[in-house]
Each structure stands twice: as C-alpha cells, then as structure tokens.
Amino acid sequence: MTQTIRKAVIPAAGFGTRFLPATKATPKEMLPLVDKPLIQYGVEEAVAAGCTDIIIVTGRGKTTMEDHFDRSPELEATLEARGKQQLLDLTRSVSRLARISYVRQPEALGLGHAVLMAKELVGNEPFAVILPDDIVDATVPCMQQMVQAFAEVNASILGSEVVEGDAISLYGCLDCVSTGHDPRLKAIRNLVEKPKPSEAPSQNAIIGRYILTPRIFQMIEQLKPGSGGELQLTDAIKALLQHEKAFCFQYEGKRHDAGDKLGFLKATVELALKHKDLGPDFRAWLQTQHF
Ligand code: G1P
C-alpha cells in the first residue's frame, strides 16, 4: 500500500549570497514576494499537498522565520483592540498553517547534509522536500501533483523541467527513460549535479521538489563531498538507484527561480499581476508606464 506523505522538509539554512546585500542580516527566505515571505509559499504548497508536519532546516541568523510562523500575542491583541478583524485573521492563519519544527544545520555542507539534519524528525517514512527558492505557479500545486504521482509508483520522485542551453550546468541533470503508462513520469537511469554543458546527459533539470524514500538518509551518510565540495542530494539519489527505482516528474506549471535577483523580480511582477487584490491596479498602472 502506498504510504501518505505527511512530512515536508524545507532547507532554509543557506547564506543567500546571490541576494547580497539584502540578505546580509535578513534570511533570503523572509524576503517578501508580493505580500508573503518566500518560505510561506513553500509551507503552503506542502500543506496543500496534504503534509501536516513541516521541518524547516535553519541556521544562524534565521530566527525571524520561527517568529513568522509562531503566534504573536501582542500584535493580535493590538489588532483585536483596533477592530482590524481581517488583519487579525490573516496574522493568526499563518501560525495555524501546520505543525512546524526547526532543526539546525550547524555548517553549510550542502543540500544532502541539510536534508540529513531532518533524519530523526522524518523517521522511517517517505517525505517531501521543497526548496523555497523554486516557486512553482500552478493550478494544482506542484507538490500535490507529485503526491498523486507517488501513489502510482511508490518510489522517490524528482520534479523536473527542460532548460535551455548552458543553463543545465546550474542544476542537477537527469537521464530518464519513459515508463510507458504515465507520460509525465520517467524512470531515472542516471543523474549528475551541475554538469559542464558539454557533459550533460540531457537538458532535463531537477527542480526543487522531491519525494524521497527514507533510505536516502543512509545514502547521504555514506556520501563523499561532490560538486562544490558539498554533500549533494543528487549524488545520494544516484546511490539510491543501486537499491530502488526513482522517477522524474514533468509537473504542470511555471517555475520561477526566486533565489536570484532577476528571477525574483520576474516572479514578483507575474505573481503581483495575478494577485486577487493588487493585480488589477498593478496591471492598470503598468499599462500607463512608458519604460
Ligand atoms: C539544488 C540542487 C540541484 C537542483 C536545484 C534546483 O541546487 O542541488 O540539483 O537542480 O537545487 O533548484 P542549488 O540551486 O541549491 O545550487
């Protein structure tokens, strides 16, 4: 029987160097994309996929994330006294999204190492991983699509998308073969972290959405440092292939790399245009501008 995906790990311990100086004293994950911090999109996507427990991997200087998802009694009392019911509901809803635990990654030793920090809290069950830099704008939230696909294969699944040209060297690269039944799901034959463009086996990139079986933790524990001298999740998944099948999944939706200044700007404009309250006025204003 397929197990349900109850837990999601969100790695959020990185320095955010691509965003300096904004991220010198503020976690990248707390930068507001339209009207919510980046990490809230990841948490909401996990919740929409049915996850009840979120494990955020944090590091030094990241405590504002914990405050964000916590109750805020003084703020709530003030909003209540001023009769600001809508803002009060909004504030409370953030603290009621899910059960959130925090685990620290003491040193930035790579994505594989960050995921390993969640081993005790995940336990022996398949779990989701959401990289908050990758914002996927989709009718059915990306992780929800993947949870549905997991029910078909009961094995690890990686979100994937085709990227153009040399951009493949910024990602984990997948070599996959069709499985026959669901055209969105392909079996992974091989994967390489950030290959040189000339050595990339395909243009198929891993995006920041994974469902992993718990054996991945053993694989990470046995890893040697890979690309960039870090413990790479991609290498651990490659080792996992010796024991189990794993699949890549072509999700429906549009991904934004919000971990990069330009990607963040593009995501801001697109999501602002779609925003229920701000969208119409923002669109009207944009149309009056001559850039
Ligand atoms: C990480 C992964 C990489 C993946 C990417 C998706 O890289 O290591 O395999 O393709 O996320 O965003 P990072 O962007 O953290 O360097």
mmCIF file of C-alpha atoms and ligand atoms in Angstrom:
data_model
loop_
_atom_site.group_PDB
_atom_site.id
_atom_site.type_symbol
_atom_site.label_atom_id
_atom_site.label_comp_id
_atom_site.label_asym_id
_atom_site.label_seq_id
_atom_site.Cartn_x
_atom_site.Cartn_y
_atom_site.Cartn_z
ATOM 1 C CA MET A 1 0.000 0.000 0.000
ATOM 2 C CA THR A 2 1.270 3.483 -0.812
ATOM 3 C CA GLN A 3 2.203 5.494 2.259
ATOM 4 C CA THR A 4 0.881 9.025 2.615
ATOM 5 C CA ILE A 5 3.322 11.909 2.562
ATOM 6 C CA ARG A 6 2.807 13.568 5.942
ATOM 7 C CA LYS A 7 6.103 15.384 6.335
ATOM 8 C CA ALA A 8 7.884 18.012 4.287
ATOM 9 C CA VAL A 9 11.466 19.179 4.767
ATOM 10 C CA ILE A 10 12.268 22.742 3.733
ATOM 11 C CA PRO A 11 16.009 23.502 3.657
ATOM 12 C CA ALA A 12 16.475 27.150 4.598
ATOM 13 C CA ALA A 13 19.958 27.406 6.067
ATOM 14 C CA GLY A 14 21.837 28.897 3.086
ATOM 15 C CA PHE A 15 23.570 32.280 3.135
ATOM 16 C CA GLY A 16 21.602 33.719 0.231
ATOM 17 C CA THR A 17 24.778 35.082 -1.345
ATOM 18 C CA ARG A 18 23.049 35.640 -4.716
ATOM 19 C CA PHE A 19 20.918 38.219 -2.931
ATOM 20 C CA LEU A 20 23.512 40.289 -1.107
ATOM 21 C CA PRO A 21 23.363 42.902 0.299
ATOM 22 C CA ALA A 22 19.624 42.336 1.024
ATOM 23 C CA THR A 23 20.424 39.065 2.785
ATOM 24 C CA LYS A 24 23.281 40.304 4.955
ATOM 25 C CA ALA A 25 21.099 40.386 8.087
ATOM 26 C CA THR A 26 17.757 39.085 6.744
ATOM 27 C CA PRO A 27 17.192 35.478 5.723
ATOM 28 C CA LYS A 28 16.583 35.174 1.993
ATOM 29 C CA GLU A 29 13.557 33.032 2.832
ATOM 30 C CA MET A 30 11.968 36.049 4.550
ATOM 31 C CA LEU A 31 12.146 38.380 1.537
ATOM 32 C CA PRO A 32 8.572 39.280 0.613
ATOM 33 C CA LEU A 33 7.367 38.041 -2.742
ATOM 34 C CA VAL A 34 4.392 40.364 -3.342
ATOM 35 C CA ASP A 35 2.866 40.089 0.151
ATOM 36 C CA LYS A 36 4.262 36.923 1.732
ATOM 37 C CA PRO A 37 7.774 35.811 2.623
ATOM 38 C CA LEU A 38 9.277 33.329 0.191
ATOM 39 C CA ILE A 39 9.218 30.480 2.685
ATOM 40 C CA GLN A 40 5.468 30.807 3.251
ATOM 41 C CA TYR A 41 4.879 29.773 -0.375
ATOM 42 C CA GLY A 42 6.815 26.566 0.297
ATOM 43 C CA VAL A 43 4.931 25.842 3.527
ATOM 44 C CA GLU A 44 1.564 26.499 1.862
ATOM 45 C CA GLU A 45 2.462 24.208 -1.035
ATOM 46 C CA ALA A 46 3.365 21.405 1.401
ATOM 47 C CA VAL A 47 0.087 21.909 3.272
ATOM 48 C CA ALA A 48 -1.888 21.892 0.001
ATOM 49 C CA ALA A 49 -0.238 18.533 -0.787
ATOM 50 C CA GLY A 50 -1.579 17.099 2.475
ATOM 51 C CA CYS A 51 1.533 17.452 4.666
ATOM 52 C CA THR A 52 0.774 18.128 8.321
ATOM 53 C CA ASP A 53 4.336 18.337 9.630
ATOM 54 C CA ILE A 54 6.870 20.740 8.222
ATOM 55 C CA ILE A 55 10.534 20.529 9.167
ATOM 56 C CA ILE A 56 12.481 23.675 8.397
ATOM 57 C CA VAL A 57 16.254 23.293 8.346
ATOM 58 C CA THR A 58 17.634 26.592 9.603
ATOM 59 C CA GLY A 59 20.931 28.093 10.672
ATOM 60 C CA ARG A 60 22.343 31.099 12.469
ATOM 61 C CA GLY A 61 20.589 34.421 11.879
ATOM 62 C CA LYS A 62 17.365 32.772 10.713
ATOM 63 C CA THR A 63 15.143 33.139 13.782
ATOM 64 C CA THR A 64 12.719 35.581 12.117
ATOM 65 C CA MET A 65 11.349 32.552 10.210
ATOM 66 C CA GLU A 66 10.370 30.960 13.529
ATOM 67 C CA ASP A 67 8.705 34.186 14.688
ATOM 68 C CA HIS A 68 6.809 34.403 11.413
ATOM 69 C CA PHE A 69 5.083 31.044 11.866
ATOM 70 C CA ASP A 70 4.564 31.489 15.626
ATOM 71 C CA ARG A 71 1.644 33.149 17.433
ATOM 72 C CA SER A 72 2.105 36.860 18.049
ATOM 73 C CA PRO A 73 0.003 37.667 21.147
ATOM 74 C CA GLU A 74 0.906 41.396 21.351
ATOM 75 C CA LEU A 75 0.199 42.029 17.665
ATOM 76 C CA GLU A 76 -3.024 40.011 17.824
ATOM 77 C CA ALA A 77 -4.214 41.917 20.933
ATOM 78 C CA THR A 78 -3.497 45.245 19.226
ATOM 79 C CA LEU A 79 -5.330 44.269 16.042
ATOM 80 C CA GLU A 80 -8.268 42.990 18.107
ATOM 81 C CA ALA A 81 -8.452 46.214 20.157
ATOM 82 C CA ARG A 82 -8.461 48.249 16.938
ATOM 83 C CA GLY A 83 -11.197 46.094 15.395
ATOM 84 C CA LYS A 84 -8.964 45.002 12.491
ATOM 85 C CA GLN A 85 -10.600 41.604 12.129
ATOM 86 C CA GLN A 86 -9.324 40.811 8.635
ATOM 87 C CA LEU A 87 -5.714 41.505 9.555
ATOM 88 C CA LEU A 88 -6.165 39.533 12.771
ATOM 89 C CA ASP A 89 -7.456 36.509 10.854
ATOM 90 C CA LEU A 90 -4.594 36.803 8.383
ATOM 91 C CA THR A 91 -1.999 37.000 11.170
ATOM 92 C CA ARG A 92 -3.463 34.014 13.012
ATOM 93 C CA SER A 93 -3.828 31.915 9.881
ATOM 94 C CA VAL A 94 -0.043 31.982 9.325
ATOM 95 C CA SER A 95 0.577 30.442 12.753
ATOM 96 C CA ARG A 96 -2.045 27.768 12.134
ATOM 97 C CA LEU A 97 -0.770 26.540 8.769
ATOM 98 C CA ALA A 98 0.890 23.348 10.025
ATOM 99 C CA ARG A 99 2.928 21.820 12.825
ATOM 100 C CA ILE A 100 6.354 23.307 12.163
ATOM 101 C CA SER A 101 9.599 22.041 13.693
ATOM 102 C CA TYR A 102 13.039 23.527 13.267
ATOM 103 C CA VAL A 103 16.341 21.771 13.090
ATOM 104 C CA ARG A 104 19.681 23.494 12.696
ATOM 105 C CA GLN A 105 22.327 22.805 10.118
ATOM 106 C CA PRO A 106 25.449 23.932 12.008
ATOM 107 C CA GLU A 107 27.593 24.293 8.887
ATOM 108 C CA ALA A 108 26.695 24.829 5.226
ATOM 109 C CA LEU A 109 27.906 21.435 3.975
ATOM 110 C CA GLY A 110 25.457 21.038 1.100
ATOM 111 C CA LEU A 111 21.848 20.194 0.292
ATOM 112 C CA GLY A 112 22.316 16.490 1.097
ATOM 113 C CA HIS A 113 23.671 17.408 4.514
ATOM 114 C CA ALA A 114 20.769 19.843 5.109
ATOM 115 C CA VAL A 115 18.248 17.069 4.386
ATOM 116 C CA LEU A 116 20.176 14.687 6.657
ATOM 117 C CA MET A 117 19.585 17.105 9.564
ATOM 118 C CA ALA A 118 15.879 16.163 9.385
ATOM 119 C CA LYS A 119 16.513 12.399 9.693
ATOM 120 C CA GLU A 120 15.279 11.977 13.279
ATOM 121 C CA LEU A 121 12.200 14.121 12.718
ATOM 122 C CA VAL A 122 11.248 12.346 9.489
ATOM 123 C CA GLY A 123 11.781 8.804 10.763
ATOM 124 C CA ASN A 124 11.106 5.805 8.577
ATOM 125 C CA GLU A 125 8.601 7.146 6.047
ATOM 126 C CA PRO A 126 8.671 8.770 2.605
ATOM 127 C CA PHE A 127 8.738 12.556 2.765
ATOM 128 C CA ALA A 128 8.647 15.673 0.611
ATOM 129 C CA VAL A 129 11.479 18.160 0.120
ATOM 130 C CA ILE A 130 10.669 21.674 -1.065
ATOM 131 C CA LEU A 131 13.427 24.149 -1.931
ATOM 132 C CA PRO A 132 11.860 27.534 -1.207
ATOM 133 C CA ASP A 133 13.856 29.343 -3.935
ATOM 134 C CA ASP A 134 11.874 27.497 -6.569
ATOM 135 C CA ILE A 135 8.400 28.994 -6.713
ATOM 136 C CA VAL A 136 6.056 26.973 -8.894
ATOM 137 C CA ASP A 137 2.970 28.786 -10.071
ATOM 138 C CA ALA A 138 0.468 26.053 -10.977
ATOM 139 C CA THR A 139 -3.274 25.383 -10.994
ATOM 140 C CA VAL A 140 -2.712 22.229 -8.946
ATOM 141 C CA PRO A 141 0.210 22.981 -6.589
ATOM 142 C CA CYS A 142 3.373 21.177 -7.754
ATOM 143 C CA MET A 143 3.846 19.010 -4.648
ATOM 144 C CA GLN A 144 0.199 17.967 -4.789
ATOM 145 C CA GLN A 145 0.767 16.770 -8.372
ATOM 146 C CA MET A 146 3.810 14.838 -7.150
ATOM 147 C CA VAL A 147 1.970 13.232 -4.233
ATOM 148 C CA GLN A 148 -0.597 11.975 -6.752
ATOM 149 C CA ALA A 149 2.198 10.611 -8.942
ATOM 150 C CA PHE A 150 3.828 8.966 -5.895
ATOM 151 C CA ALA A 151 0.639 6.961 -5.406
ATOM 152 C CA GLU A 152 1.284 5.428 -8.859
ATOM 153 C CA VAL A 153 4.902 4.373 -8.333
ATOM 154 C CA ASN A 154 5.545 4.274 -4.567
ATOM 155 C CA ALA A 155 9.152 5.344 -5.129
ATOM 156 C CA SER A 156 11.243 8.517 -4.998
ATOM 157 C CA ILE A 157 10.184 11.235 -7.437
ATOM 158 C CA LEU A 158 12.062 14.365 -8.524
ATOM 159 C CA GLY A 159 10.400 17.384 -10.071
ATOM 160 C CA SER A 160 11.956 18.135 -13.430
ATOM 161 C CA GLU A 161 11.844 20.565 -16.314
ATOM 162 C CA VAL A 162 13.648 21.034 -19.600
ATOM 163 C CA VAL A 163 16.035 24.023 -19.563
ATOM 164 C CA GLU A 164 17.710 25.791 -22.478
ATOM 165 C CA GLY A 165 21.384 25.539 -23.464
ATOM 166 C CA ASP A 166 24.140 26.044 -20.899
ATOM 167 C CA ALA A 167 21.655 26.681 -18.091
ATOM 168 C CA ILE A 168 21.755 22.933 -17.419
ATOM 169 C CA SER A 169 25.080 23.419 -15.607
ATOM 170 C CA LEU A 170 23.216 25.291 -12.836
ATOM 171 C CA TYR A 171 21.140 22.225 -11.950
ATOM 172 C CA GLY A 172 21.110 18.553 -11.204
ATOM 173 C CA CYS A 173 20.777 16.891 -14.615
ATOM 174 C CA LEU A 174 18.639 13.801 -15.246
ATOM 175 C CA ASP A 175 18.956 10.963 -17.721
ATOM 176 C CA CYS A 176 15.475 9.389 -17.843
ATOM 177 C CA VAL A 177 13.558 6.815 -19.882
ATOM 178 C CA SER A 178 9.829 6.518 -20.492
ATOM 179 C CA THR A 179 7.982 4.031 -18.363
ATOM 180 C CA GLY A 180 5.082 3.548 -20.712
ATOM 181 C CA HIS A 181 1.962 4.396 -18.775
ATOM 182 C CA ASP A 182 2.083 7.970 -17.367
ATOM 183 C CA PRO A 183 3.946 10.231 -19.854
ATOM 184 C CA ARG A 184 4.767 12.700 -17.055
ATOM 185 C CA LEU A 185 6.717 10.049 -15.118
ATOM 186 C CA LYS A 186 10.014 8.655 -16.376
ATOM 187 C CA ALA A 187 12.447 6.253 -14.746
ATOM 188 C CA ILE A 188 15.791 7.810 -13.803
ATOM 189 C CA ARG A 189 18.834 5.998 -15.237
ATOM 190 C CA ASN A 190 21.450 8.454 -14.089
ATOM 191 C CA LEU A 191 21.836 11.911 -12.608
ATOM 192 C CA VAL A 192 24.718 14.385 -12.357
ATOM 193 C CA GLU A 193 24.962 17.505 -10.220
ATOM 194 C CA LYS A 194 25.766 20.679 -12.190
ATOM 195 C CA PRO A 195 27.498 19.067 -15.187
ATOM 196 C CA LYS A 196 29.546 21.059 -17.692
ATOM 197 C CA PRO A 197 27.192 21.783 -20.626
ATOM 198 C CA SER A 198 29.309 19.535 -22.893
ATOM 199 C CA GLU A 199 28.989 16.629 -20.443
ATOM 200 C CA ALA A 200 25.292 16.968 -19.596
ATOM 201 C CA PRO A 201 23.407 13.759 -20.469
ATOM 202 C CA SER A 202 20.263 15.783 -21.284
ATOM 203 C CA GLN A 203 18.597 19.176 -20.877
ATOM 204 C CA ASN A 204 16.370 17.738 -18.160
ATOM 205 C CA ALA A 205 16.959 19.644 -14.904
ATOM 206 C CA ILE A 206 15.998 18.749 -11.348
ATOM 207 C CA ILE A 207 13.858 21.455 -9.802
ATOM 208 C CA GLY A 208 13.468 21.948 -6.071
ATOM 209 C CA ARG A 209 10.695 19.416 -5.452
ATOM 210 C CA TYR A 210 11.381 15.872 -4.291
ATOM 211 C CA ILE A 211 9.547 12.980 -2.696
ATOM 212 C CA LEU A 212 12.156 10.681 -1.169
ATOM 213 C CA THR A 213 12.067 7.299 0.496
ATOM 214 C CA PRO A 214 13.755 7.166 3.929
ATOM 215 C CA ARG A 215 16.662 5.069 2.614
ATOM 216 C CA ILE A 216 18.027 8.344 1.263
ATOM 217 C CA PHE A 217 19.366 9.119 4.750
ATOM 218 C CA GLN A 218 21.676 6.067 4.684
ATOM 219 C CA MET A 219 22.823 7.111 1.220
ATOM 220 C CA ILE A 220 23.648 10.641 2.417
ATOM 221 C CA GLU A 221 25.507 9.261 5.432
ATOM 222 C CA GLN A 222 27.779 7.283 3.106
ATOM 223 C CA LEU A 223 28.405 10.167 0.694
ATOM 224 C CA LYS A 224 31.701 11.771 -0.106
ATOM 225 C CA PRO A 225 31.745 15.501 -0.968
ATOM 226 C CA GLY A 226 30.738 16.121 -4.592
ATOM 227 C CA SER A 227 30.218 19.231 -6.727
ATOM 228 C CA GLY A 228 31.462 22.363 -4.928
ATOM 229 C CA GLY A 229 32.968 20.170 -2.168
ATOM 230 C CA GLU A 230 29.464 19.694 -0.706
ATOM 231 C CA LEU A 231 27.355 16.672 0.183
ATOM 232 C CA GLN A 232 24.973 16.699 -2.768
ATOM 233 C CA LEU A 233 21.427 15.337 -2.602
ATOM 234 C CA THR A 234 21.777 14.476 -6.307
ATOM 235 C CA ASP A 235 24.686 12.109 -5.517
ATOM 236 C CA ALA A 236 22.690 10.452 -2.735
ATOM 237 C CA ILE A 237 19.793 9.847 -5.153
ATOM 238 C CA LYS A 238 22.267 8.328 -7.620
ATOM 239 C CA ALA A 239 23.403 5.934 -4.867
ATOM 240 C CA LEU A 240 19.757 5.182 -4.065
ATOM 241 C CA LEU A 241 19.311 3.892 -7.632
ATOM 242 C CA GLN A 242 21.503 0.898 -6.686
ATOM 243 C CA HIS A 243 18.714 -0.207 -4.321
ATOM 244 C CA GLU A 244 15.421 1.224 -5.617
ATOM 245 C CA LYS A 245 13.833 2.766 -8.653
ATOM 246 C CA ALA A 246 13.394 6.537 -8.749
ATOM 247 C CA PHE A 247 11.433 8.694 -11.180
ATOM 248 C CA CYS A 248 11.456 12.163 -12.599
ATOM 249 C CA PHE A 249 8.191 14.014 -12.959
ATOM 250 C CA GLN A 250 7.355 16.684 -15.511
ATOM 251 C CA TYR A 251 4.999 18.853 -13.490
ATOM 252 C CA GLU A 252 2.429 21.246 -14.914
ATOM 253 C CA GLY A 253 3.137 24.876 -14.001
ATOM 254 C CA LYS A 254 5.623 27.696 -14.337
ATOM 255 C CA ARG A 255 8.716 27.790 -12.155
ATOM 256 C CA HIS A 256 10.467 30.947 -11.032
ATOM 257 C CA ASP A 257 13.975 30.926 -9.591
ATOM 258 C CA ALA A 258 13.260 33.359 -6.790
ATOM 259 C CA GLY A 259 16.693 32.771 -5.232
ATOM 260 C CA ASP A 260 18.227 35.063 -7.814
ATOM 261 C CA LYS A 261 17.669 38.837 -8.118
ATOM 262 C CA LEU A 262 16.363 38.772 -11.697
ATOM 263 C CA GLY A 263 14.225 35.659 -11.139
ATOM 264 C CA PHE A 264 12.803 37.227 -8.009
ATOM 265 C CA LEU A 265 11.862 40.394 -9.919
ATOM 266 C CA LYS A 266 10.152 38.371 -12.655
ATOM 267 C CA ALA A 267 8.276 36.310 -10.064
ATOM 268 C CA THR A 268 7.225 39.487 -8.274
ATOM 269 C CA VAL A 269 5.732 41.006 -11.446
ATOM 270 C CA GLU A 270 3.955 37.819 -12.544
ATOM 271 C CA LEU A 271 2.539 36.973 -9.139
ATOM 272 C CA ALA A 272 1.551 40.607 -8.491
ATOM 273 C CA LEU A 273 -0.377 40.685 -11.785
ATOM 274 C CA LYS A 274 -2.239 37.543 -10.690
ATOM 275 C CA HIS A 275 -2.853 38.738 -7.132
ATOM 276 C CA LYS A 276 -6.556 38.912 -6.359
ATOM 277 C CA ASP A 277 -6.488 42.346 -4.651
ATOM 278 C CA LEU A 278 -3.401 44.021 -6.136
ATOM 279 C CA GLY A 279 -3.450 42.569 -9.647
ATOM 280 C CA PRO A 280 -5.991 44.825 -11.409
ATOM 281 C CA ASP A 281 -4.486 48.106 -10.106
ATOM 282 C CA PHE A 282 -0.925 46.931 -10.748
ATOM 283 C CA ARG A 283 -1.818 45.958 -14.330
ATOM 284 C CA ALA A 284 -3.547 49.293 -14.928
ATOM 285 C CA TRP A 285 -0.511 51.165 -13.585
ATOM 286 C CA LEU A 286 1.931 49.134 -15.697
ATOM 287 C CA GLN A 287 -0.091 49.981 -18.813
ATOM 288 C CA THR A 288 0.297 53.711 -18.169
ATOM 289 C CA GLN A 289 4.089 53.473 -17.928
ATOM 290 C CA HIS A 290 6.499 54.032 -20.802
ATOM 291 C CA PHE A 291 9.684 52.240 -19.813
HETATM 292 C C1 G1P B 1 19.882 22.465 -5.882
HETATM 293 C C2 G1P B 1 20.200 21.028 -6.284
HETATM 294 C C3 G1P B 1 20.116 20.871 -7.787
HETATM 295 C C4 G1P B 1 18.755 21.330 -8.286
HETATM 296 C C5 G1P B 1 18.461 22.772 -7.803
HETATM 297 C C6 G1P B 1 17.023 23.152 -8.129
HETATM 298 O O1 G1P B 1 20.922 23.291 -6.355
HETATM 299 O O2 G1P B 1 21.499 20.676 -5.798
HETATM 300 O O3 G1P B 1 20.314 19.529 -8.144
HETATM 301 O O4 G1P B 1 18.718 21.267 -9.683
HETATM 302 O O5 G1P B 1 18.629 22.881 -6.389
HETATM 303 O O6 G1P B 1 16.764 24.488 -7.813
HETATM 304 P P1 G1P B 1 21.150 24.806 -5.833
HETATM 305 O O7 G1P B 1 20.239 25.673 -6.632
HETATM 306 O O8 G1P B 1 20.798 24.816 -4.371
HETATM 307 O O9 G1P B 1 22.584 25.102 -6.089
#
